mmCIF file of C-alpha atoms in Angstrom:
data_model
loop_
_atom_site.group_PDB
_atom_site.id
_atom_site.type_symbol
_atom_site.label_atom_id
_atom_site.label_comp_id
_atom_site.label_asym_id
_atom_site.label_seq_id
_atom_site.Cartn_x
_atom_site.Cartn_y
_atom_site.Cartn_z
ATOM 1 C CA UNK A 161 149.877 8.458 -16.708
ATOM 2 C CA UNK A 162 149.624 10.919 -19.598
ATOM 3 C CA UNK A 163 152.293 13.546 -20.177
ATOM 4 C CA UNK A 164 151.197 16.970 -18.970
ATOM 5 C CA UNK A 165 153.362 19.881 -20.118
ATOM 6 C CA UNK A 166 151.718 22.206 -17.564
ATOM 7 C CA UNK A 167 153.103 20.166 -14.642
ATOM 8 C CA UNK A 168 156.558 20.081 -16.169
ATOM 9 C CA UNK A 169 156.560 23.878 -16.570
ATOM 10 C CA UNK A 170 155.369 24.333 -12.986
ATOM 11 C CA UNK A 171 158.134 22.132 -11.611
ATOM 12 C CA UNK A 172 160.742 23.877 -13.780
ATOM 13 C CA UNK A 173 159.561 27.310 -12.594
ATOM 14 C CA UNK A 174 159.753 26.212 -8.946
ATOM 15 C CA UNK A 175 163.280 24.886 -9.416
ATOM 16 C CA UNK A 176 164.422 28.123 -11.029
ATOM 17 C CA UNK A 177 162.907 30.146 -8.180
ATOM 18 C CA UNK A 178 164.717 27.975 -5.617
ATOM 19 C CA UNK A 179 168.028 28.352 -7.442
ATOM 20 C CA UNK A 180 167.773 32.146 -7.229
ATOM 21 C CA UNK A 181 166.250 32.283 -3.727
ATOM 22 C CA UNK A 182 168.742 30.073 -1.867
ATOM 23 C CA UNK A 183 171.822 32.268 -2.434
ATOM 24 C CA UNK A 184 169.807 35.189 -1.036
ATOM 25 C CA UNK A 185 169.224 33.197 2.140
ATOM 26 C CA UNK A 186 172.928 32.508 2.471
ATOM 27 C CA UNK A 187 173.858 36.174 2.226
ATOM 28 C CA UNK A 188 170.809 37.680 3.932
ATOM 29 C CA UNK A 189 171.097 40.692 6.240
ATOM 30 C CA UNK A 190 171.192 38.564 9.416
ATOM 31 C CA UNK A 191 174.240 36.692 8.140
ATOM 32 C CA UNK A 192 176.285 39.914 8.428
ATOM 33 C CA UNK A 193 175.684 40.230 12.150
ATOM 34 C CA UNK A 194 178.412 39.030 14.412
ATOM 35 C CA UNK A 195 178.523 38.294 18.079
ATOM 36 C CA UNK A 196 181.191 40.937 18.572
ATOM 37 C CA UNK A 197 181.303 44.449 17.150
ATOM 38 C CA UNK A 198 184.782 45.943 16.723
ATOM 39 C CA UNK A 199 185.076 49.700 17.223
ATOM 40 C CA UNK A 200 187.801 52.314 17.082
ATOM 41 C CA UNK A 201 187.200 55.460 19.136
ATOM 42 C CA UNK A 202 189.165 58.667 18.697
ATOM 43 C CA UNK A 203 188.981 62.400 19.347
ATOM 44 C CA UNK A 204 190.606 65.316 17.530
ATOM 45 C CA UNK A 205 191.763 67.366 20.526
ATOM 46 C CA UNK A 206 195.464 67.195 21.346
ATOM 47 C CA UNK A 207 195.081 66.355 24.999
ATOM 48 C CA UNK A 208 195.848 63.457 27.281
ATOM 49 C CA UNK A 209 192.924 61.910 29.125
ATOM 50 C CA UNK A 210 192.968 61.704 32.926
ATOM 51 C CA UNK A 211 194.548 58.487 34.288
ATOM 52 C CA UNK A 212 191.237 56.915 35.310
ATOM 53 C CA UNK A 213 189.178 57.787 32.220
ATOM 54 C CA UNK A 214 186.709 55.071 31.247
ATOM 55 C CA UNK A 215 185.580 54.524 27.654
ATOM 56 C CA UNK A 216 182.218 52.824 27.152
ATOM 57 C CA UNK A 217 180.818 51.846 23.752
ATOM 58 C CA UNK A 218 177.219 50.625 23.469
ATOM 59 C CA UNK A 219 175.194 49.004 20.712
ATOM 60 C CA UNK A 220 171.576 50.159 20.908
ATOM 61 C CA UNK A 221 168.262 49.467 19.215
ATOM 62 C CA UNK A 222 166.961 52.961 18.377
ATOM 63 C CA UNK A 223 163.887 51.869 16.426
ATOM 64 C CA UNK A 224 161.235 53.398 18.671
ATOM 65 C CA UNK A 225 160.851 57.144 18.280
ATOM 66 C CA UNK A 226 159.172 58.004 21.586
ATOM 67 C CA UNK A 227 160.924 55.496 23.818
ATOM 68 C CA UNK A 228 164.399 55.082 25.244
ATOM 69 C CA UNK A 229 166.830 53.018 23.212
ATOM 70 C CA UNK A 230 167.412 49.394 24.180
ATOM 71 C CA UNK A 231 171.002 48.457 24.978
ATOM 72 C CA UNK A 232 172.030 45.283 23.145
ATOM 73 C CA UNK A 233 175.706 45.212 24.050
ATOM 74 C CA UNK A 234 178.386 47.146 25.889
ATOM 75 C CA UNK A 235 182.174 47.239 25.911
ATOM 76 C CA UNK A 236 184.211 49.160 28.500
ATOM 77 C CA UNK A 237 187.946 49.807 28.769
ATOM 78 C CA UNK A 238 190.305 52.041 30.705
ATOM 79 C CA UNK A 239 191.260 54.738 28.150
ATOM 80 C CA UNK A 240 195.036 54.709 28.569
ATOM 81 C CA UNK A 241 197.477 56.208 26.121
ATOM 82 C CA UNK A 242 196.758 58.097 22.932
ATOM 83 C CA UNK A 243 193.778 57.388 20.671
ATOM 84 C CA UNK A 244 192.511 55.487 18.804
ATOM 85 C CA UNK A 245 191.083 53.144 21.410
ATOM 86 C CA UNK A 246 189.958 49.701 20.267
ATOM 87 C CA UNK A 247 186.814 48.424 21.995
ATOM 88 C CA UNK A 248 184.976 45.156 21.336
ATOM 89 C CA UNK A 249 181.250 45.157 22.011
ATOM 90 C CA UNK A 250 179.801 41.670 22.598
ATOM 91 C CA UNK A 251 176.112 41.219 21.762
ATOM 92 C CA UNK A 252 173.502 38.555 21.081
ATOM 93 C CA UNK A 253 172.881 38.490 17.315
ATOM 94 C CA UNK A 254 169.567 36.687 17.812
ATOM 95 C CA UNK A 255 168.142 39.926 19.281
ATOM 96 C CA UNK A 256 168.661 41.783 15.974
ATOM 97 C CA UNK A 257 165.872 42.303 13.468
ATOM 98 C CA UNK A 258 166.004 43.274 9.793
ATOM 99 C CA UNK A 259 163.330 45.919 10.377
ATOM 100 C CA UNK A 260 165.015 47.630 13.358
ATOM 101 C CA UNK A 261 167.449 50.577 13.441
ATOM 102 C CA UNK A 262 170.707 50.350 15.364
ATOM 103 C CA UNK A 263 173.277 52.826 16.615
ATOM 104 C CA UNK A 264 176.648 52.597 18.278
ATOM 105 C CA UNK A 265 177.587 55.267 20.838
ATOM 106 C CA UNK A 266 180.726 56.078 22.787
ATOM 107 C CA UNK A 267 181.273 57.952 26.068
ATOM 108 C CA UNK A 268 184.430 58.804 27.979
ATOM 109 C CA UNK A 269 183.934 59.497 31.679
ATOM 110 C CA UNK A 270 186.042 60.126 34.760
ATOM 111 C CA UNK A 271 184.482 59.589 38.198
ATOM 112 C CA UNK A 272 181.021 59.527 36.534
ATOM 113 C CA UNK A 273 181.643 62.948 34.922
ATOM 114 C CA UNK A 274 181.095 62.924 31.172
ATOM 115 C CA UNK A 275 184.185 64.205 29.309
ATOM 116 C CA UNK A 276 183.534 63.126 25.694
ATOM 117 C CA UNK A 277 180.572 61.664 23.808
ATOM 118 C CA UNK A 278 179.666 60.727 20.255
ATOM 119 C CA UNK A 279 177.233 63.212 18.753
ATOM 120 C CA UNK A 280 176.246 61.581 15.453
ATOM 121 C CA UNK A 281 174.151 58.535 14.564
ATOM 122 C CA UNK A 282 176.395 55.669 13.491
ATOM 123 C CA UNK A 283 174.741 52.525 12.118
ATOM 124 C CA UNK A 284 177.281 49.743 12.730
ATOM 125 C CA UNK A 285 175.731 47.381 10.172
ATOM 126 C CA UNK A 286 175.957 49.508 7.023
ATOM 127 C CA UNK A 287 179.542 48.562 6.132
ATOM 128 C CA UNK A 288 181.037 45.188 5.270
ATOM 129 C CA UNK A 289 180.771 42.463 7.899
ATOM 130 C CA UNK A 290 183.692 42.396 10.295
ATOM 131 C CA UNK A 291 184.837 45.929 9.466
ATOM 132 C CA UNK A 292 185.859 48.093 12.422
ATOM 133 C CA UNK A 293 183.340 50.849 13.157
ATOM 134 C CA UNK A 294 184.997 54.267 13.468
ATOM 135 C CA UNK A 295 183.628 56.591 16.184
ATOM 136 C CA UNK A 296 184.747 60.169 16.800
ATOM 137 C CA UNK A 297 183.840 61.626 20.175
ATOM 138 C CA UNK A 298 183.601 65.340 20.992
ATOM 139 C CA UNK A 299 184.245 67.121 24.297
ATOM 140 C CA UNK A 300 181.278 67.930 26.495
ATOM 141 C CA UNK A 301 180.722 71.609 27.277
ATOM 142 C CA UNK A 302 180.908 72.431 30.980
#
């Protein structure tokens, strides 16, 4: 079989592309996602919460503009003691998509009455993987 430089260049180019493409697969966006999101929830008011206050943190898909968000995970604790409150939010990483937008929200309730809520969009996947997501909640006007 005669030597063909064109084939050799093609094979070399493919190998170089694979060398640079494979590390990108290893550290792709989906690799950052975990099956548990760690959050820290706090408020700035100097008050003590009622004894039966419940803190709920949700991970939501907020991609669709004219539709309700889709809850992907939820963590709930009894909010005892002073803040910050640490809440783990379990979720199924296979439900995440690179093209979707996500938000984490927090609510503190007592007897189904909303006391505090987060009021800003927080994307939990913008920081380093495994980093605790900080959430500040504000009191609800009555």
